[in-house]
């Protein structure tokens, strides 16, 4: 790594320098990996079970208010009077109660600069095991706990632990509708005629482990789906309300074969064993290695880098701290050319830091939605796109310019100094000149935030 | 016919204050037509029986109860069975001129009742949720190649949304555009940023140039905009923008807009309540579409669809719950309209789907196939295998478009 390119480290593996603190270099990033608890969010947020309970309560309150409004309207109609105006404020929505605090906590963490590389890794893994609040309902309550419970604890741990936690988390089970997957030959299946669905099994194979070219067949998808029947969320009166529950009467009985290996009948343990082997599979190592390299370094990463990361993954049996370290220690990871376009979230966090602006979390969330990356709401289990060209839509880039000017509003300092602070040696002559010639400090700052060397990392 | 070079330059100069506009290939149909197609997705499950009440059905009033529109100043559909909700006056005017038709008791093959999955099926064109691409994008891919004018050329598809919705996702490139909740950046700043891009980053330069042009044409103005692109209150505005883009000789040929808010579980108010207001706003947007598309009206078809219908009977909160059969509306100068197309199943208890919903008797894919076939000349094979995979058994509804 070039000796002075701490700026590159901060941008490519973080969110840029934090104000006047100065960028963190590679050594600090490596040290972060060794710090215990670096991935933990300090905020007191509810676990999945508690969040689900609060969601049910919020919904009941809203329904109650609605019933009262309907009754009042009917009474008024019967008496031939106009409907009464609402007096009490409406009860808070699930979004306000449960999702917004999660969004706020996450923004605060990202803007704090306390664990930039770790947070980049959290975003990567949360997008890899993507769940979404887009369908609404209980998912509004579950997506925040999912990231905190299934992803963060394992970001510098073991892949197999993250996989097991993510596949069994209520958010994943709800999002991929595994709660409705019933073994046709299980007692519940025979009784109700309900069948299984392959959502969770397919995404585990296609997205989470082997990858679409990983060599599995439709028969493997089906077999894994059968193994995962019974993996559900405990109801309010169950042994595990709001938490993972193995519902044996819904489990498709029998042994099954996945990727040529036979797994004997064994209830929940059957699915667990299959996941263990998927985590260890060489195709998984290659799939993860390529995704990681593509996310941080280049859309089409150098094969040597991918090979090295895959080998590390295999040799360490999925040690994710070792993997991240191997990435930071690879020469390809420090290619000076900045090619990856920052995602909207990376751009906005970096822009807020550089501009010293203080948008509200709601405003930031709105900006992200406008740029196509609404917090906790990817549009599919594939998560948000990662290739630069997918974020390069004309409208999105123009909107970044609008937001750059908004964040720069009220800035009266010296944008040239900010440019040196933010970019170091990466600042190009063209950008420096454009900033110098700006009509106002605000315009100069907006030009900095939109500069190619700020947009790409 | 390619435009002569000088004329192209004149258009560039006239239309593009600061930034070059993109030319797009014409959809050169064999008969020389240059058809336009716009889909409006009504998200939330529109109550078809409130938009087009089956007022002549003997069971209608009893089944609909408090939601019955009997006695309201309905607009005639000319067949005694159906009528138009009075809030849809502009749509009715088009209908009376033979430029709109309604398909009733129609639904996708989806039979559950989740908005998310229902819209997924509506947009993917598949029989089950889980699709990754949309039928409009596949239709674009199936179009015969038009004449290609030199770069920069733009996509044939336009989505009024922050990112392309599922219906427009796929291999064919598509523009998406959405208004922003912020002051639009001033031209001078944009010009300076663009200068840096042109020196250093061609991809960003192209993106910014086109993005700024789109915003210019949308009349993006300083001052905060209220309401997301899918809000009914802004439908007329976005409909006008989409229409303006589609009407351009060098603009997209297929576009999609969404309007949400149709999920009337409570206090439905089909006449002067919540649904009535929404229908009124929809009608305004329909007016804006007709106005904006006037230069190409004879070649235009606009399809309004929703993921499923609602229960026939009112629920405990003066609304309706998720149902099945509903309406699809087709309008435009290219449409052979003035009629309601329906194989009407009836509204008596025994005739309802699962005892609660309007039973669908037409597959929505048949309607869309019929439109795509006659608007764009797509073959039945292309439609059955390419655009709507697995739909060979669904025959295109013929005669929706004028020859």
PDB file of N, CA, C and O in Angstrom, chain A residues 363 370 398 402-403 406 442, chain B residues 179-186 215 218-227 234 237:
ATOM      1  N   UNK A 363     -34.890  12.944   7.461  1.00  0.00           N
ATOM      2  CA  UNK A 363     -34.494  13.564   6.186  1.00  0.00           C
ATOM      3  C   UNK A 363     -33.491  12.677   5.465  1.00  0.00           C
ATOM      4  O   UNK A 363     -33.596  12.428   4.269  1.00  0.00           O
ATOM      5  N   UNK A 370     -35.162   8.442  -1.948  1.00  0.00           N
ATOM      6  CA  UNK A 370     -35.144   9.109  -3.249  1.00  0.00           C
ATOM      7  C   UNK A 370     -34.015   8.595  -4.133  1.00  0.00           C
ATOM      8  O   UNK A 370     -34.119   8.613  -5.355  1.00  0.00           O
ATOM      9  N   UNK A 398     -28.330  13.051 -10.765  1.00  0.00           N
ATOM     10  CA  UNK A 398     -28.817  14.438 -10.663  1.00  0.00           C
ATOM     11  C   UNK A 398     -29.323  14.697  -9.249  1.00  0.00           C
ATOM     12  O   UNK A 398     -29.093  15.747  -8.662  1.00  0.00           O
ATOM     13  N   UNK A 402     -28.569  17.524  -6.256  1.00  0.00           N
ATOM     14  CA  UNK A 402     -29.551  18.295  -5.480  1.00  0.00           C
ATOM     15  C   UNK A 402     -29.241  18.175  -3.991  1.00  0.00           C
ATOM     16  O   UNK A 402     -29.247  19.163  -3.246  1.00  0.00           O
ATOM     17  N   UNK A 403     -28.982  16.961  -3.543  1.00  0.00           N
ATOM     18  CA  UNK A 403     -28.737  16.742  -2.113  1.00  0.00           C
ATOM     19  C   UNK A 403     -27.402  17.342  -1.685  1.00  0.00           C
ATOM     20  O   UNK A 403     -27.265  17.808  -0.557  1.00  0.00           O
ATOM     21  N   UNK A 406     -28.070  20.754  -0.950  1.00  0.00           N
ATOM     22  CA  UNK A 406     -28.857  20.889   0.281  1.00  0.00           C
ATOM     23  C   UNK A 406     -27.954  20.725   1.505  1.00  0.00           C
ATOM     24  O   UNK A 406     -28.040  21.497   2.467  1.00  0.00           O
ATOM     25  N   UNK A 442     -20.706  27.606  -0.657  1.00  0.00           N
ATOM     26  CA  UNK A 442     -21.679  26.519  -0.754  1.00  0.00           C
ATOM     27  C   UNK A 442     -21.520  25.767  -2.071  1.00  0.00           C
ATOM     28  O   UNK A 442     -21.523  24.527  -2.110  1.00  0.00           O
TER      29      UNK A 442
ATOM     30  N   UNK B 179     -39.629  12.837  -8.933  1.00  0.00           N
ATOM     31  CA  UNK B 179     -39.411  14.191  -8.426  1.00  0.00           C
ATOM     32  C   UNK B 179     -38.797  14.111  -7.040  1.00  0.00           C
ATOM     33  O   UNK B 179     -38.952  13.118  -6.351  1.00  0.00           O
ATOM     34  N   UNK B 180     -38.095  15.131  -6.659  1.00  0.00           N
ATOM     35  CA  UNK B 180     -37.371  15.056  -5.400  1.00  0.00           C
ATOM     36  C   UNK B 180     -37.941  16.012  -4.379  1.00  0.00           C
ATOM     37  O   UNK B 180     -38.596  16.979  -4.698  1.00  0.00           O
ATOM     38  N   UNK B 181     -37.670  15.676  -3.161  1.00  0.00           N
ATOM     39  CA  UNK B 181     -38.156  16.487  -2.049  1.00  0.00           C
ATOM     40  C   UNK B 181     -37.158  17.585  -1.733  1.00  0.00           C
ATOM     41  O   UNK B 181     -36.832  17.797  -0.590  1.00  0.00           O
ATOM     42  N   UNK B 182     -36.650  18.206  -2.740  1.00  0.00           N
ATOM     43  CA  UNK B 182     -35.611  19.169  -2.428  1.00  0.00           C
ATOM     44  C   UNK B 182     -35.569  20.211  -3.519  1.00  0.00           C
ATOM     45  O   UNK B 182     -36.100  19.997  -4.605  1.00  0.00           O
ATOM     46  N   UNK B 183     -34.938  21.312  -3.224  1.00  0.00           N
ATOM     47  CA  UNK B 183     -34.726  22.294  -4.279  1.00  0.00           C
ATOM     48  C   UNK B 183     -33.889  21.655  -5.381  1.00  0.00           C
ATOM     49  O   UNK B 183     -32.912  20.982  -5.105  1.00  0.00           O
ATOM     50  N   UNK B 184     -34.269  21.922  -6.589  1.00  0.00           N
ATOM     51  CA  UNK B 184     -33.478  21.390  -7.685  1.00  0.00           C
ATOM     52  C   UNK B 184     -32.181  22.188  -7.791  1.00  0.00           C
ATOM     53  O   UNK B 184     -32.173  23.400  -7.630  1.00  0.00           O
ATOM     54  N   UNK B 185     -31.084  21.500  -8.066  1.00  0.00           N
ATOM     55  CA  UNK B 185     -29.790  22.182  -8.188  1.00  0.00           C
ATOM     56  C   UNK B 185     -29.845  23.188  -9.336  1.00  0.00           C
ATOM     57  O   UNK B 185     -30.455  22.927 -10.370  1.00  0.00           O
ATOM     58  N   UNK B 186     -29.196  24.322  -9.161  1.00  0.00           N
ATOM     59  CA  UNK B 186     -29.236  25.359 -10.187  1.00  0.00           C
ATOM     60  C   UNK B 186     -28.340  24.968 -11.361  1.00  0.00           C
ATOM     61  O   UNK B 186     -27.380  24.211 -11.226  1.00  0.00           O
ATOM     62  N   UNK B 215     -34.993  16.431 -15.573  1.00  0.00           N
ATOM     63  CA  UNK B 215     -35.551  17.300 -14.543  1.00  0.00           C
ATOM     64  C   UNK B 215     -36.010  18.627 -15.134  1.00  0.00           C
ATOM     65  O   UNK B 215     -37.049  19.158 -14.768  1.00  0.00           O
ATOM     66  N   UNK B 218     -39.215  18.205 -16.743  1.00  0.00           N
ATOM     67  CA  UNK B 218     -40.293  18.002 -15.783  1.00  0.00           C
ATOM     68  C   UNK B 218     -40.684  19.297 -15.117  1.00  0.00           C
ATOM     69  O   UNK B 218     -41.597  19.328 -14.317  1.00  0.00           O
ATOM     70  N   UNK B 219     -39.923  20.349 -15.449  1.00  0.00           N
ATOM     71  CA  UNK B 219     -40.234  21.625 -14.818  1.00  0.00           C
ATOM     72  C   UNK B 219     -39.881  21.613 -13.354  1.00  0.00           C
ATOM     73  O   UNK B 219     -40.564  22.221 -12.538  1.00  0.00           O
ATOM     74  N   UNK B 220     -38.820  20.885 -13.018  1.00  0.00           N
ATOM     75  CA  UNK B 220     -38.388  20.858 -11.619  1.00  0.00           C
ATOM     76  C   UNK B 220     -38.133  22.278 -11.164  1.00  0.00           C
ATOM     77  O   UNK B 220     -37.416  23.020 -11.810  1.00  0.00           O
ATOM     78  N   UNK B 221     -38.754  22.646 -10.078  1.00  0.00           N
ATOM     79  CA  UNK B 221     -38.637  24.025  -9.662  1.00  0.00           C
ATOM     80  C   UNK B 221     -38.144  24.083  -8.239  1.00  0.00           C
ATOM     81  O   UNK B 221     -38.288  23.136  -7.493  1.00  0.00           O
ATOM     82  N   UNK B 222     -37.601  25.188  -7.856  1.00  0.00           N
ATOM     83  CA  UNK B 222     -37.182  25.331  -6.457  1.00  0.00           C
ATOM     84  C   UNK B 222     -38.378  25.210  -5.542  1.00  0.00           C
ATOM     85  O   UNK B 222     -39.508  25.453  -5.942  1.00  0.00           O
ATOM     86  N   UNK B 223     -38.113  24.848  -4.337  1.00  0.00           N
ATOM     87  CA  UNK B 223     -39.226  24.698  -3.397  1.00  0.00           C
ATOM     88  C   UNK B 223     -39.550  23.247  -3.198  1.00  0.00           C
ATOM     89  O   UNK B 223     -39.460  22.456  -4.114  1.00  0.00           O
ATOM     90  N   UNK B 224     -39.932  22.914  -2.017  1.00  0.00           N
ATOM     91  CA  UNK B 224     -40.155  21.514  -1.689  1.00  0.00           C
ATOM     92  C   UNK B 224     -41.401  20.999  -2.378  1.00  0.00           C
ATOM     93  O   UNK B 224     -42.427  21.638  -2.391  1.00  0.00           O
ATOM     94  N   UNK B 225     -41.274  19.820  -2.906  1.00  0.00           N
ATOM     95  CA  UNK B 225     -42.439  19.152  -3.487  1.00  0.00           C
ATOM     96  C   UNK B 225     -43.102  18.312  -2.411  1.00  0.00           C
ATOM     97  O   UNK B 225     -42.422  17.712  -1.590  1.00  0.00           O
ATOM     98  N   UNK B 226     -44.391  18.250  -2.428  1.00  0.00           N
ATOM     99  CA  UNK B 226     -45.078  17.444  -1.419  1.00  0.00           C
ATOM    100  C   UNK B 226     -45.599  16.170  -2.051  1.00  0.00           C
ATOM    101  O   UNK B 226     -46.144  16.200  -3.122  1.00  0.00           O
ATOM    102  N   UNK B 227     -45.444  15.087  -1.392  1.00  0.00           N
ATOM    103  CA  UNK B 227     -46.041  13.844  -1.866  1.00  0.00           C
ATOM    104  C   UNK B 227     -45.099  13.024  -2.718  1.00  0.00           C
ATOM    105  O   UNK B 227     -44.423  13.535  -3.582  1.00  0.00           O
ATOM    106  N   UNK B 234     -50.641  13.674  -6.634  1.00  0.00           N
ATOM    107  CA  UNK B 234     -49.721  14.181  -7.653  1.00  0.00           C
ATOM    108  C   UNK B 234     -49.825  13.407  -8.954  1.00  0.00           C
ATOM    109  O   UNK B 234     -49.022  13.610  -9.870  1.00  0.00           O
ATOM    110  N   UNK B 237     -49.971  15.439 -12.151  1.00  0.00           N
ATOM    111  CA  UNK B 237     -48.684  16.071 -12.470  1.00  0.00           C
ATOM    112  C   UNK B 237     -47.746  15.069 -13.155  1.00  0.00           C
ATOM    113  O   UNK B 237     -47.129  15.360 -14.174  1.00  0.00           O
TER     114      UNK B 237
END
